[in-house]
Amino acid sequence: AAFLREAGRAYGYCESEAGCIDSWRACELPGLISPLDAAAGDVPGAESQAIVYLDWAGAALPLRSQLADAAAAVAGQTLGNPHCTGPAAFASMLAEDAARAQLLAHFCGHRAHEWDLIFTAGATSALKLVSECFPWADGSRLAFASDSHTSVIGMRGPAGAAGAGFACLPPDAPPSAWAATATHASPSVRHLAFFNNSSFSTLNRR
């Protein structure tokens, strides 16, 4: 109660269009334990099996309405492998292109045309793709923090095989130290993690 009084409307997305989370969480997230002063969800028996959910990696639970919308979208059309040919593949390609355009516009604005976006299975797959496709050369550097995830450390294999060197910096290294790891002669990569889901540390990279 003291926390809620102190936080005020800053807690629970109260300023959002959907309203405060406590007003819809019982319906949208019926598998979670409801606040003490909230009404039970509309799923019979759900409260008896409810849990407290906490994920330090920041993986949010999908809302019931999101799952319903996704299911309706898939059920309403035939989607195939976008790497094949045919009507089903073409429909998937259009959906993929639309999602890519929306994400690029959101993150890059008017410079979206300068970037490409590749969908991967996750961060580890993305790092693997970068390490295998980046134009490493003699004089390239791969810089990373000493508490980096193992998927980052694994980038050393392809980089080293192509002649790149490495720089392992303390997590609290200043920006000047990171800037000094690159060379102007060869392309280099700096991996800066804003959150480490192994040590649960949040890093300030300003």
Coordinates of C-alpha atoms in Angstrom, one line a residue:
A1 CA 0.0 0.0 0.0
A2 CA 2.8 2.4 0.9
F3 CA 4.5 1.6 -2.5
L4 CA 1.3 2.3 -4.4
R5 CA 0.8 5.6 -2.6
E6 CA 4.4 6.7 -3.4
A7 CA 4.3 5.5 -7.0
G8 CA 0.9 7.0 -7.8
R9 CA -0.2 6.8 -11.4
A10 CA 3.3 6.0 -12.5
Y11 CA 2.6 2.3 -11.5
G12 CA 0.9 -0.2 -13.7
Y13 CA 0.7 1.7 -17.0
C14 CA -2.1 3.8 -15.6
E15 CA -1.5 6.5 -18.2
S16 CA -1.7 4.1 -21.1
E17 CA -4.7 3.7 -23.4
A18 CA -5.5 0.3 -21.9
G19 CA -5.6 1.6 -18.3
C20 CA -4.0 0.4 -15.2
I21 CA -2.8 -3.2 -15.3
D22 CA -4.7 -4.2 -12.2
S23 CA -8.0 -3.5 -14.1
W24 CA -7.3 -6.1 -16.9
R25 CA -4.6 -8.5 -15.7
A26 CA -7.2 -11.0 -14.2
C27 CA -8.7 -11.4 -17.7
E28 CA -5.6 -11.1 -19.8
L29 CA -3.3 -13.1 -17.5
P30 CA -5.6 -15.5 -15.7
G31 CA -2.7 -17.8 -14.7
L32 CA -1.2 -15.1 -12.4
I33 CA -2.1 -14.5 -8.8
S34 CA -4.4 -11.5 -8.7
P35 CA -3.9 -8.5 -6.4
L36 CA -5.5 -8.9 -3.1
D37 CA -8.1 -6.2 -3.8
A38 CA -8.9 -7.3 -7.4
A39 CA -11.7 -9.5 -8.6
A40 CA -11.0 -13.0 -9.7
G41 CA -10.5 -13.7 -13.4
D42 CA -13.2 -15.2 -15.7
V43 CA -11.5 -18.6 -16.0
P44 CA -13.0 -21.1 -13.7
G45 CA -10.5 -22.7 -11.4
A46 CA -7.6 -20.6 -12.7
E47 CA -7.0 -18.8 -9.4
S48 CA -6.4 -22.1 -7.6
Q49 CA -3.5 -22.8 -10.0
A50 CA -2.2 -19.3 -10.3
I51 CA 1.5 -18.4 -9.9
V52 CA 3.7 -15.4 -9.4
Y53 CA 5.7 -14.8 -12.6
L54 CA 9.1 -13.1 -12.6
D55 CA 11.7 -13.3 -15.4
W56 CA 14.9 -11.5 -15.0
A57 CA 15.6 -11.7 -18.7
G58 CA 12.6 -9.5 -19.4
A59 CA 10.6 -12.1 -21.2
A60 CA 7.0 -10.9 -20.9
L61 CA 4.0 -13.2 -20.9
P62 CA 1.6 -12.9 -23.9
L63 CA -1.8 -11.5 -23.2
R64 CA -4.9 -13.6 -23.8
S65 CA -6.1 -11.1 -26.4
Q66 CA -2.8 -11.2 -28.2
L67 CA -2.9 -15.0 -28.5
A68 CA -6.5 -14.8 -29.7
D69 CA -5.7 -12.2 -32.3
A70 CA -2.7 -14.2 -33.5
A71 CA -4.7 -17.4 -33.7
A72 CA -7.5 -15.6 -35.7
A73 CA -4.9 -14.1 -38.1
V74 CA -3.4 -17.5 -38.8
A75 CA -6.7 -19.3 -39.0
G76 CA -8.1 -16.7 -41.4
Q77 CA -5.6 -17.3 -44.2
T78 CA -3.3 -20.0 -45.5
L79 CA 0.4 -19.2 -44.7
G80 CA 3.2 -21.2 -46.1
N81 CA 7.0 -21.2 -46.1
P82 CA 8.0 -17.7 -47.4
H83 CA 11.1 -19.2 -49.0
C84 CA 9.0 -21.3 -51.4
T85 CA 6.6 -20.2 -54.2
G86 CA 2.9 -20.2 -54.5
P87 CA 0.0 -18.3 -53.0
A88 CA 0.6 -19.5 -49.4
A89 CA 4.3 -18.6 -49.6
F90 CA 3.4 -15.2 -51.1
A91 CA 1.0 -14.4 -48.2
S92 CA 3.7 -15.2 -45.7
M93 CA 6.2 -13.1 -47.5
L94 CA 3.8 -10.1 -47.5
A95 CA 3.2 -10.5 -43.8
E96 CA 6.9 -10.7 -43.1
D97 CA 7.7 -7.7 -45.2
A98 CA 5.0 -5.7 -43.5
A99 CA 6.4 -6.6 -40.0
R100 CA 9.9 -5.7 -41.2
A101 CA 8.8 -2.3 -42.5
Q102 CA 6.9 -1.5 -39.3
L103 CA 9.9 -2.3 -37.1
L104 CA 12.4 -0.4 -39.2
A105 CA 10.1 2.6 -39.3
H106 CA 9.7 2.5 -35.5
F107 CA 13.4 2.2 -34.7
C108 CA 15.0 4.1 -37.6
G109 CA 12.4 6.6 -38.6
H110 CA 13.2 8.4 -41.9
R111 CA 16.5 6.5 -42.1
A112 CA 14.8 3.1 -42.3
H113 CA 15.9 2.7 -45.9
E114 CA 19.5 2.7 -44.7
W115 CA 19.0 -0.5 -42.7
D116 CA 18.2 -4.2 -43.1
L117 CA 16.3 -6.3 -40.6
I118 CA 16.8 -10.0 -40.3
F119 CA 14.6 -12.2 -38.2
T120 CA 16.4 -14.9 -36.2
A121 CA 15.3 -17.4 -33.6
G122 CA 16.8 -15.3 -30.8
A123 CA 19.8 -13.3 -29.6
T124 CA 22.2 -16.2 -29.8
S125 CA 21.3 -16.9 -33.4
A126 CA 21.7 -13.3 -34.2
L127 CA 25.2 -13.1 -32.7
K128 CA 26.2 -16.3 -34.5
L129 CA 25.0 -14.8 -37.8
V130 CA 27.0 -11.6 -37.2
S131 CA 30.1 -13.5 -36.3
E132 CA 29.9 -15.7 -39.4
C133 CA 29.0 -13.0 -41.9
F134 CA 30.9 -10.0 -40.7
P135 CA 33.8 -9.0 -43.0
W136 CA 36.6 -9.7 -40.5
A137 CA 40.1 -9.1 -41.6
D138 CA 43.6 -8.8 -40.2
G139 CA 43.5 -5.8 -37.8
S140 CA 39.7 -6.2 -37.0
R141 CA 38.8 -6.2 -33.3
L142 CA 36.0 -7.9 -31.4
A143 CA 35.4 -6.0 -28.1
F144 CA 33.1 -7.3 -25.4
A145 CA 32.6 -6.9 -21.6
S146 CA 34.2 -9.4 -19.2
D147 CA 30.8 -10.6 -18.0
S148 CA 29.4 -11.2 -21.4
H149 CA 27.1 -14.1 -22.2
T150 CA 28.7 -17.2 -23.6
S151 CA 27.0 -16.6 -27.0
V152 CA 29.1 -13.4 -27.2
I153 CA 32.3 -15.2 -26.2
G154 CA 31.5 -17.7 -29.0
M155 CA 31.9 -15.0 -31.6
R156 CA 35.6 -15.3 -31.1
G157 CA 35.8 -18.5 -33.2
P158 CA 34.8 -17.1 -36.6
A159 CA 36.4 -13.7 -35.8
G160 CA 39.7 -15.3 -34.8
A161 CA 39.7 -17.6 -37.8
A162 CA 39.6 -14.6 -40.1
G163 CA 42.5 -12.8 -38.3
A164 CA 40.6 -10.6 -35.9
G165 CA 41.9 -9.7 -32.5
F166 CA 39.9 -9.4 -29.2
A167 CA 39.5 -6.8 -26.4
C168 CA 37.9 -7.8 -23.2
L169 CA 36.9 -4.8 -21.1
P170 CA 35.5 -4.4 -17.5
P171 CA 31.8 -4.0 -17.4
D172 CA 32.1 -0.4 -16.1
A173 CA 34.7 0.7 -18.7
P174 CA 34.2 4.3 -19.9
P175 CA 33.2 5.1 -23.5
S176 CA 36.7 6.2 -24.3
A177 CA 38.0 2.7 -23.6
W178 CA 35.4 1.2 -25.9
A179 CA 36.2 3.7 -28.6
A180 CA 39.9 2.8 -28.4
T181 CA 39.2 -0.9 -29.2
A182 CA 38.5 -0.2 -32.9
T183 CA 40.9 0.5 -35.6
H184 CA 40.3 2.6 -38.7
A185 CA 42.1 0.2 -41.0
S186 CA 39.7 -2.8 -40.6
P187 CA 36.0 -3.2 -39.7
S188 CA 35.5 -4.0 -36.0
V189 CA 32.6 -5.1 -33.7
R190 CA 31.9 -3.8 -30.2
H191 CA 29.3 -5.8 -28.2
L192 CA 27.7 -3.7 -25.4
A193 CA 25.1 -5.5 -23.3
F194 CA 22.6 -3.2 -21.6
F195 CA 21.4 -6.1 -19.5
N196 CA 23.1 -9.4 -18.5
N197 CA 20.7 -12.2 -17.9
S198 CA 23.5 -14.3 -16.4
S199 CA 24.6 -11.9 -13.7
F200 CA 21.3 -9.9 -13.7
S201 CA 23.3 -6.7 -13.9
T202 CA 22.1 -3.6 -15.7
L203 CA 24.9 -1.6 -17.3
N204 CA 25.0 2.1 -18.0
R205 CA 26.5 2.7 -21.4
R206 CA 26.0 6.4 -21.7

